[in-house]
Tab-separated table of C-alpha atoms and ligand atoms in Angstrom:
chain	number	residue	atom	x	y	z
L	174	MET	CA	112.894	18.047	100.855
L	175	HIS	CA	109.876	19.976	102.169
L	176	SER	CA	106.624	18.012	102.067
L	177	LEU	CA	102.907	18.661	102.105
L	178	ILE	CA	101.016	15.847	103.814
L	179	LEU	CA	97.424	15.560	102.656
L	180	LYS	CA	94.453	14.818	104.889
L	181	PRO	CA	93.120	11.257	104.630
L	182	GLY	CA	91.064	10.836	101.440
L	183	ARG	CA	92.287	14.093	99.927
L	184	GLU	CA	94.533	12.323	97.416
L	185	LYS	CA	91.463	11.836	95.190
L	186	SER	CA	92.140	14.935	93.127
L	187	LEU	CA	95.713	13.736	92.644
L	188	GLN	CA	94.404	10.416	91.350
L	189	ARG	CA	92.405	12.375	88.774
L	190	ARG	CA	95.645	14.246	88.038
L	191	HIS	CA	94.190	17.596	88.912
L	192	PRO	CA	97.192	19.928	89.207
L	193	TRP	CA	96.008	22.042	92.177
L	194	ILE	CA	96.307	21.288	95.914
L	195	PHE	CA	93.876	23.388	97.953
L	196	SER	CA	94.812	24.598	101.448
L	197	GLY	CA	91.827	22.760	102.982
L	198	GLY	CA	93.177	19.386	101.847
L	199	ILE	CA	96.525	19.720	103.608
L	200	ALA	CA	97.017	18.091	107.029
L	201	ARG	CA	100.501	19.488	107.671
L	202	VAL	CA	103.599	20.947	106.119
L	203	ASP	CA	106.924	19.252	106.901
L	204	GLY	CA	110.005	21.448	106.679
L	205	ASN	CA	109.818	25.188	106.181
L	206	PRO	CA	109.049	25.858	102.515
L	207	GLN	CA	109.055	29.451	101.309
L	208	ALA	CA	106.913	30.882	98.507
L	209	GLY	CA	107.800	29.162	95.233
L	210	ASP	CA	109.838	26.384	96.828
L	211	THR	CA	109.535	22.884	95.451
L	212	VAL	CA	107.636	20.527	97.757
L	213	GLU	CA	106.806	16.854	97.627
L	214	VAL	CA	103.098	16.081	97.958
L	215	ARG	CA	102.433	13.003	100.095
L	216	THR	CA	99.270	11.089	100.928
L	217	ALA	CA	98.159	10.829	104.566
L	218	ASP	CA	100.141	7.602	104.892
L	219	GLY	CA	103.295	9.233	103.559
L	220	VAL	CA	103.397	7.998	99.955
L	221	PRO	CA	104.941	10.620	97.602
L	222	ARG	CA	102.472	11.353	94.796
L	223	ALA	CA	103.710	14.493	93.050
L	224	ILE	CA	106.145	17.356	93.081
L	225	ALA	CA	104.795	20.886	93.261
L	226	ALA	CA	105.426	24.598	93.826
L	227	TYR	CA	104.411	25.973	97.229
L	228	SER	CA	102.265	29.088	97.486
L	229	PRO	CA	101.658	29.978	101.145
L	230	GLN	CA	99.287	32.929	100.526
L	231	SER	CA	96.974	31.367	97.953
L	232	GLN	CA	94.012	29.079	98.558
L	233	ILE	CA	95.642	27.002	95.837
L	234	ARG	CA	98.487	26.112	98.184
L	235	ALA	CA	100.514	24.111	95.669
L	236	ARG	CA	100.584	23.542	91.917
L	237	ILE	CA	101.965	20.352	90.490
L	238	TRP	CA	105.042	20.392	88.296
L	239	ASN	CA	105.250	16.621	87.832
L	240	TRP	CA	103.342	13.509	88.865
L	241	THR	CA	106.400	11.589	89.927
L	242	PRO	CA	109.106	13.201	92.003
L	243	CYS	CA	111.905	14.488	89.729
L	244	PRO	CA	114.440	17.319	89.952
L	245	ILE	CA	112.807	20.694	89.343
L	246	ASP	CA	115.619	22.727	87.857
L	247	ALA	CA	116.580	24.726	84.779
L	248	ASP	CA	116.678	21.549	82.658
L	249	PHE	CA	113.119	20.707	83.640
L	250	PHE	CA	111.903	24.089	82.330
L	251	ALA	CA	114.076	23.922	79.225
L	252	GLN	CA	112.560	20.570	78.351
L	253	ARG	CA	108.908	21.450	79.061
L	254	ILE	CA	109.202	24.748	77.175
L	255	ALA	CA	110.907	23.152	74.172
L	256	GLN	CA	108.141	20.515	74.065
L	257	ALA	CA	105.368	23.115	74.262
L	258	ALA	CA	107.021	25.199	71.532
L	259	ALA	CA	107.464	22.147	69.291
L	260	ARG	CA	103.711	21.422	69.518
L	261	ARG	CA	103.012	24.920	68.091
L	262	GLU	CA	105.543	24.641	65.278
L	263	PRO	CA	103.100	23.320	62.625
L	264	LEU	CA	100.900	26.362	63.207
L	265	ARG	CA	103.839	28.736	62.693
L	266	SER	CA	105.477	26.893	59.829
L	267	GLY	CA	102.152	26.192	58.080
L	268	GLY	CA	101.723	29.846	57.162
L	269	VAL	CA	98.587	30.394	59.271
L	270	THR	CA	100.345	32.848	61.541
L	271	ASN	CA	103.658	33.852	63.061
L	272	ALA	CA	101.997	34.575	66.405
L	273	VAL	CA	101.160	31.676	68.699
L	274	ARG	CA	100.578	30.901	72.338
L	275	LEU	CA	103.693	28.913	73.215
L	276	ILE	CA	102.804	28.007	76.777
L	277	HIS	CA	99.289	27.735	78.160
L	278	GLY	CA	99.883	27.145	81.871
L	279	GLU	CA	98.573	23.933	83.390
L	280	SER	CA	97.586	22.519	79.994
L	281	ASP	CA	101.267	22.521	79.017
L	282	GLY	CA	102.428	21.167	82.381
L	283	LEU	CA	103.642	24.610	83.472
L	284	PRO	CA	101.190	26.080	86.032
L	285	GLY	CA	101.375	29.859	86.224
L	286	VAL	CA	103.371	30.271	83.018
L	287	VAL	CA	101.799	31.882	79.952
L	288	ALA	CA	103.894	32.831	76.941
L	289	ASP	CA	102.866	34.244	73.576
L	290	ARG	CA	105.272	34.445	70.674
L	291	TYR	CA	104.902	37.335	68.230
L	292	GLU	CA	107.291	36.665	65.365
L	293	ASP	CA	110.729	37.032	67.053
L	294	THR	CA	109.438	38.323	70.395
L	295	VAL	CA	108.199	36.223	73.301
L	296	VAL	CA	105.991	37.848	75.936
L	297	VAL	CA	105.763	35.894	79.170
L	298	GLN	CA	103.458	36.158	82.174
L	299	LEU	CA	104.617	34.580	85.436
L	300	LEU	CA	101.431	34.336	87.476
L	301	THR	CA	102.275	32.171	90.495
L	302	THR	CA	105.007	31.889	93.121
L	303	GLY	CA	106.371	28.785	91.425
L	304	ALA	CA	106.630	30.520	88.058
L	305	GLU	CA	108.141	33.565	89.766
L	306	ARG	CA	110.813	31.427	91.450
L	307	TRP	CA	111.973	30.076	88.089
L	308	ARG	CA	111.930	33.394	86.164
L	309	GLU	CA	115.555	33.164	85.009
L	310	ALA	CA	115.358	29.525	83.906
L	311	ILE	CA	112.090	30.206	82.054
L	312	ALA	CA	113.540	33.308	80.375
L	313	ASP	CA	116.650	31.364	79.300
L	314	ALA	CA	114.575	28.536	77.857
L	315	LEU	CA	112.331	30.934	75.914
L	316	ALA	CA	115.328	32.921	74.612
L	317	ALA	CA	116.932	29.662	73.435
L	318	LEU	CA	114.055	28.857	71.029
L	319	ALA	CA	115.056	29.175	67.379
L	320	GLY	CA	114.398	32.663	65.980
L	321	VAL	CA	113.584	34.336	69.302
L	322	VAL	CA	115.498	37.609	69.759
L	323	ARG	CA	113.883	39.007	72.888
L	324	VAL	CA	111.816	37.976	75.881
L	325	VAL	CA	109.553	40.560	77.508
L	326	GLU	CA	107.830	40.071	80.854
L	327	ARG	CA	104.231	41.215	81.367
L	328	SER	CA	103.493	39.879	84.846
L	329	ASP	CA	100.977	42.651	85.471
L	330	ALA	CA	97.832	40.511	85.716
L	331	ASP	CA	95.610	40.945	88.801
L	332	VAL	CA	95.806	37.230	89.676
L	333	ARG	CA	99.343	37.765	90.988
L	334	GLN	CA	97.828	39.561	93.987
L	335	LEU	CA	96.212	36.292	95.119
L	336	GLU	CA	99.721	34.873	95.314
L	337	GLY	CA	101.077	37.872	97.226
L	338	LEU	CA	103.160	38.940	94.229
L	339	PRO	CA	103.589	42.523	92.989
L	340	SER	CA	103.202	43.455	89.358
L	341	GLN	CA	106.406	43.101	87.342
L	342	THR	CA	107.181	44.037	83.752
L	343	GLY	CA	110.269	44.621	81.641
L	344	LEU	CA	112.764	43.198	79.218
L	345	LEU	CA	114.158	39.806	80.340
L	346	ARG	CA	116.411	38.893	77.394
L	347	GLY	CA	117.637	40.608	74.196
L	348	ALA	CA	117.312	44.239	73.148
L	349	ALA	CA	114.099	46.251	73.420
L	350	ALA	CA	112.009	46.472	70.243
L	351	THR	CA	112.066	49.870	68.583
L	352	GLY	CA	108.373	49.778	67.737
L	353	PRO	CA	105.432	47.392	67.576
L	354	VAL	CA	106.019	43.779	66.542
L	355	MET	CA	104.374	42.968	63.212
L	356	ILE	CA	102.414	39.739	62.918
L	357	THR	CA	100.353	37.988	60.260
L	358	GLU	CA	97.183	36.087	61.123
L	359	HIS	CA	95.273	34.251	58.401
L	360	GLY	CA	96.728	36.690	55.863
L	361	LEU	CA	96.000	39.911	57.777
L	362	GLN	CA	98.630	42.104	59.435
L	363	PHE	CA	98.510	43.405	62.993
L	364	ALA	CA	100.980	45.603	64.878
L	365	ILE	CA	101.412	44.339	68.443
L	366	ASP	CA	102.360	46.634	71.312
L	367	VAL	CA	103.943	44.124	73.680
L	368	VAL	CA	104.830	46.789	76.252
L	369	SER	CA	101.506	48.490	76.881
L	370	GLY	CA	98.913	46.405	75.017
L	371	HIS	CA	96.417	44.343	77.043
L	372	LYS	CA	97.763	41.116	78.553
L	373	THR	CA	100.667	40.090	76.309
L	374	GLY	CA	99.546	42.448	73.514
L	375	PHE	CA	96.941	40.527	71.503
L	376	TYR	CA	94.119	38.008	72.015
L	377	LEU	CA	95.518	35.061	70.107
L	378	ASP	CA	92.790	32.734	71.388
L	379	GLN	CA	90.278	34.347	68.989
L	380	ARG	CA	92.424	33.796	65.867
L	381	ASP	CA	90.222	31.209	64.167
L	382	ASN	CA	86.993	32.800	65.334
L	383	ARG	CA	88.024	36.083	63.719
L	384	GLN	CA	88.582	34.217	60.462
L	385	ARG	CA	85.229	32.528	60.910
L	386	LEU	CA	83.550	35.931	61.063
L	387	ARG	CA	85.238	36.838	57.776
L	388	ALA	CA	83.327	34.041	56.080
L	389	LEU	CA	79.951	35.211	57.426
L	390	VAL	CA	79.723	38.851	56.501
L	391	ALA	CA	79.842	39.462	52.732
L	392	GLY	CA	77.497	42.340	51.933
L	393	ASN	CA	76.411	42.675	55.573
L	394	SER	CA	76.523	45.503	58.080
L	395	VAL	CA	78.616	44.485	61.096
L	396	LEU	CA	78.876	45.789	64.658
L	397	ASP	CA	82.029	44.749	66.564
L	398	CYS	CA	81.592	45.375	70.300
L	399	PHE	CA	84.709	45.416	72.544
L	400	CYS	CA	86.868	45.626	69.419
L	401	TYR	CA	90.275	46.204	71.134
L	402	THR	CA	92.843	46.623	68.296
L	403	GLY	CA	90.325	45.747	65.607
L	404	GLY	CA	90.678	41.979	65.269
L	405	PHE	CA	87.061	41.158	64.376
L	406	ALA	CA	86.301	44.477	62.642
L	407	ILE	CA	89.260	44.159	60.269
L	408	ASN	CA	88.295	40.566	59.458
L	409	ALA	CA	84.772	41.780	58.739
L	410	LEU	CA	86.119	44.298	56.221
L	411	ALA	CA	88.351	41.628	54.720
L	412	GLY	CA	85.259	39.448	54.340
L	413	GLY	CA	83.438	42.078	52.307
L	414	ALA	CA	81.153	43.610	54.946
L	415	SER	CA	79.182	46.529	53.530
L	416	ALA	CA	79.709	48.647	56.672
L	417	VAL	CA	81.529	48.091	59.972
L	418	THR	CA	81.041	49.883	63.278
L	419	ALA	CA	83.432	49.045	66.106
L	420	ILE	CA	83.266	50.107	69.760
L	421	ASP	CA	85.805	50.059	72.578
L	422	SER	CA	86.217	52.160	75.708
L	423	SER	CA	90.016	52.333	75.303
L	424	GLY	CA	91.373	55.237	73.246
L	425	PRO	CA	94.836	53.665	72.762
L	426	ALA	CA	93.236	50.389	71.612
L	427	LEU	CA	91.158	52.267	69.024
L	428	GLN	CA	94.205	54.151	67.758
L	429	ALA	CA	95.974	50.826	67.299
L	430	ALA	CA	92.857	49.448	65.590
L	431	GLN	CA	92.864	52.283	63.062
L	432	ALA	CA	96.560	51.750	62.394
L	433	ASN	CA	95.892	48.036	61.871
L	434	ALA	CA	93.062	48.780	59.437
L	435	ALA	CA	95.385	51.095	57.470
L	436	LEU	CA	98.125	48.447	57.485
L	437	ASN	CA	95.727	46.131	55.645
L	438	ARG	CA	94.364	48.916	53.428
L	439	LEU	CA	90.928	48.168	54.837
L	440	ASN	CA	89.358	51.497	55.581
L	441	GLY	CA	85.802	52.544	56.198
L	442	THR	CA	85.150	51.373	59.758
L	443	GLU	CA	83.274	53.693	62.080
L	444	TRP	CA	85.451	53.520	65.251
L	445	LEU	CA	83.650	54.631	68.417
L	446	GLU	CA	85.333	55.276	71.756
L	447	ALA	CA	82.456	54.509	74.077
L	448	ASP	CA	80.949	52.180	76.655
L	449	VAL	CA	79.272	49.221	74.937
L	450	PHE	CA	76.427	48.985	77.477
L	451	GLN	CA	75.489	52.611	76.776
L	452	SER	CA	76.102	52.466	73.035
L	453	LEU	CA	73.802	49.492	72.532
L	454	ARG	CA	71.028	51.391	74.333
L	455	LYS	CA	71.663	54.488	72.208
L	456	PHE	CA	71.511	52.411	69.022
L	457	ARG	CA	68.257	50.823	70.194
L	458	ASP	CA	66.725	54.224	70.947
L	459	ALA	CA	67.929	55.564	67.591
L	460	GLY	CA	66.474	52.557	65.737
L	461	ARG	CA	69.849	51.419	64.341
L	462	SER	CA	70.187	47.802	63.258
L	463	PHE	CA	72.883	45.450	61.967
L	464	ASP	CA	73.109	42.164	60.063
L	465	VAL	CA	75.936	40.742	62.188
L	466	ILE	CA	76.940	41.647	65.756
L	467	VAL	CA	80.076	40.464	67.584
L	468	LEU	CA	80.209	40.623	71.387
L	469	ASP	CA	83.654	39.823	72.807
L	470	PRO	CA	83.617	41.432	76.247
L	471	PRO	CA	86.365	41.283	78.883
L	472	LYS	CA	86.221	38.681	81.618
L	473	PHE	CA	83.131	39.576	83.683
L	474	ALA	CA	83.594	36.574	86.045
L	475	PRO	CA	87.194	35.593	86.823
L	476	THR	CA	85.872	32.876	89.178
L	477	ALA	CA	82.553	31.134	89.858
L	478	ALA	CA	81.995	33.528	92.801
L	479	HIS	CA	81.356	36.349	90.312
L	480	ALA	CA	79.090	34.255	88.078
L	481	GLU	CA	75.761	35.799	89.112
L	482	LYS	CA	76.785	39.403	88.546
L	483	ALA	CA	78.521	38.396	85.332
L	484	ALA	CA	75.407	36.566	84.130
L	485	ARG	CA	73.401	39.806	84.421
L	486	ALA	CA	76.009	41.700	82.384
L	487	TYR	CA	76.128	39.004	79.671
L	488	LYS	CA	72.341	38.894	79.521
L	489	ASP	CA	72.117	42.666	79.238
L	490	ILE	CA	74.426	43.051	76.236
L	491	ASN	CA	73.147	39.936	74.470
L	492	LEU	CA	69.513	40.972	74.915
L	493	LEU	CA	70.275	44.386	73.439
L	494	ALA	CA	72.254	42.802	70.608
L	495	PHE	CA	69.361	40.488	69.702
L	496	LYS	CA	67.110	43.557	69.545
L	497	LEU	CA	69.526	45.357	67.231
L	498	LEU	CA	69.779	42.480	64.735
L	499	ASN	CA	67.971	42.602	61.428
L	500	PRO	CA	65.700	39.568	60.779
L	501	GLY	CA	67.892	36.612	59.801
L	502	GLY	CA	70.852	38.341	61.424
L	503	THR	CA	73.785	36.687	63.155
L	504	LEU	CA	75.045	37.139	66.699
L	505	MET	CA	78.588	35.954	67.413
L	506	THR	CA	78.857	36.093	71.176
L	507	TYR	CA	81.642	35.140	73.585
L	508	SER	CA	82.498	34.720	77.217
L	509	CYS	CA	86.103	34.407	78.379
L	510	SER	CA	85.037	34.065	82.026
L	511	GLY	CA	86.435	30.994	83.724
L	512	GLY	CA	83.595	31.349	86.244
L	513	VAL	CA	80.851	30.934	83.589
L	514	SER	CA	80.588	27.445	82.105
L	515	ALA	CA	79.661	26.823	78.478
L	516	GLU	CA	76.339	25.399	79.696
L	517	LEU	CA	75.544	28.462	81.804
L	518	PHE	CA	76.592	30.764	78.964
L	519	GLN	CA	74.195	29.038	76.573
L	520	LYS	CA	71.373	29.401	79.137
L	521	ILE	CA	72.115	33.113	79.506
L	522	ILE	CA	71.978	33.597	75.735
L	523	ALA	CA	68.729	31.622	75.528
L	524	GLY	CA	67.246	33.881	78.226
L	525	ALA	CA	68.444	36.980	76.379
L	526	ALA	CA	66.796	35.863	73.112
L	527	LEU	CA	63.558	35.038	74.916
L	528	ASP	CA	63.410	38.419	76.646
L	529	ALA	CA	64.305	40.192	73.410
L	530	GLY	CA	61.352	38.420	71.761
L	531	VAL	CA	63.603	36.820	69.163
L	532	ASP	CA	63.633	33.224	67.909
L	533	ALA	CA	67.156	32.052	67.249
L	534	VAL	CA	69.139	28.899	66.564
L	535	ILE	CA	72.715	28.033	67.463
L	536	GLU	CA	74.738	27.443	64.313
L	537	ALA	CA	78.081	26.811	65.994
L	538	TRP	CA	79.781	26.388	69.374
L	539	LEU	CA	83.142	28.110	69.387
L	540	HIS	CA	86.274	27.755	71.506
L	541	GLY	CA	89.823	29.036	71.805
L	542	ALA	CA	92.356	28.218	69.081
L	543	ALA	CA	94.383	24.987	69.162
L	544	ASP	CA	97.444	26.624	70.699
L	545	HIS	CA	95.264	27.232	73.791
L	546	PRO	CA	94.668	23.552	74.600
L	547	VAL	CA	92.604	22.316	77.548
L	548	ALA	CA	94.103	19.388	79.452
L	549	LEU	CA	91.384	16.808	80.123
L	550	ASN	CA	92.516	16.646	83.750
L	551	PHE	CA	92.172	20.440	84.045
L	552	PRO	CA	88.687	21.522	82.881
L	553	GLU	CA	89.278	24.959	84.464
L	554	GLY	CA	91.512	25.597	81.457
L	555	GLU	CA	88.431	25.962	79.252
L	556	TYR	CA	87.651	29.633	79.647
L	557	LEU	CA	86.707	30.884	76.156
L	558	LYS	CA	83.358	29.847	74.783
L	559	GLY	CA	81.290	31.334	72.013
L	560	LEU	CA	78.081	30.831	70.055
L	561	ILE	CA	76.981	31.780	66.575
L	562	CYS	CA	73.249	32.383	66.739
L	563	ARG	CA	71.008	33.173	63.798
L	564	THR	CA	67.657	34.847	64.361
L	565	ASN	CA	64.198	34.394	62.877
L	566	ILE	CA	64.957	31.651	60.419
L	567	THR	CA	61.330	30.500	60.337
L	568	THR	CA	58.468	32.521	58.937
L	569	ALA	CA	55.192	32.792	60.797
L	570	VAL	CA	52.350	30.523	59.665
B	93	SAH	N1	87.721	41.293	70.308
B	93	SAH	C1	89.060	41.704	70.661
B	93	SAH	C2	89.402	41.469	72.113
B	93	SAH	C3	88.477	42.132	73.106
B	93	SAH	S1	89.163	42.324	74.691
B	93	SAH	C4	90.059	41.016	69.720
B	93	SAH	O1	89.673	40.119	68.953
B	93	SAH	O2	91.241	41.354	69.758
B	93	SAH	C5	87.962	43.283	75.504
B	93	SAH	C6	87.962	44.769	75.160
B	93	SAH	O3	86.843	45.357	75.811
B	93	SAH	C7	89.163	45.586	75.604
B	93	SAH	O4	89.738	46.209	74.480
B	93	SAH	C8	88.592	46.666	76.567
B	93	SAH	O5	89.201	47.940	76.384
B	93	SAH	C9	87.162	46.706	76.149
B	93	SAH	N2	86.167	47.108	77.167
B	93	SAH	C10	86.068	46.711	78.449
B	93	SAH	N3	84.938	47.180	79.004
B	93	SAH	C11	84.310	47.916	78.059
B	93	SAH	C12	83.081	48.639	78.008
B	93	SAH	N4	82.255	48.691	79.063
B	93	SAH	N5	82.740	49.246	76.860
B	93	SAH	C13	83.552	49.200	75.779
B	93	SAH	N6	84.710	48.500	75.754
B	93	SAH	C14	85.089	47.878	76.873
């Protein structure tokens, strides 16, 4: 078998069970592995420590499939995928939702594999050379799960470029759906476009946070920024908000949002197709204000290298949002940037409040839903963080 031999001392990350081998830690490659091939990872003195997928173009030169050498074959994927799916079963069978993240990459022992299940449809993203190599085995294992009738591929994420992989989408198993896939989430219905929606079609990681908003808004005016297909806005209406304004720059997303609102017979949202950075400034200049504001922007910093620029963008929208809040108002603010830690995010929000001249407290720290677990040996898996901040709770003396 092909082997990667680590430089002396570079087995430390393996001892911590970190699943990535960086190119700088490799002394030499024995054999002639091609992209996606299975390689044994050995310490400098030749001891096998793990079995991994080789990625010659990426700085992350190998990703670990297993900590002890074992056959990497169709059975391996069938077993890992069945285990990951079984862990999500209580969420599906408990009536919370019929849409779950089945596989969350490294945190489910399957680097580069992401799969979301919408009712009977699984949408998979194969993001690395190793995942790419095992496309057919992964598709078979997903199609074999009880109740799954089709598997759709959406490997059109930018990260594939870092692996030297082109974008790839299409039907892998079963017959194409004739329309959107209908899902239920905490009692609300959403129509999911798995073919042209963002990512796999929906942002399942925000499921519980959307419900949390529902509990905060009775009688309040709500502004949902970066609303996509209406997840937070529709929950705000369901929670008895007195008025909801929702903004997104994507026309198709807003059309889907309106259809979702109608599906739940929750009308009355003001849907705006616009840039959030500009809209917040317009609202400020027009003297508009809200009781609750949600900020759920796209990933401004995919990696730590983008953190500084991203920090400015987060500060900008959060500062404006603090200014637009009525006294005693609530800001629910998120970052899904892997390159911005929860600690840095909190500092940015503190700076935004200070510069907006607003006193605020944090009422809750929020994260992704339980079907997006974070392996303790893989802290990079923690990408979604959020805060609920309430302003001006003290009166001047
Ligand atoms: N809150 C949503 C998910 C938001 S995803 C949910 O719960 O489902 C981020 C959204 O931001 C996308 O829909 C994208 O179209 C939108 N977006 C990106 N940049 C934007 C900008 N500058 N102004 C407005 N919307 C933007």
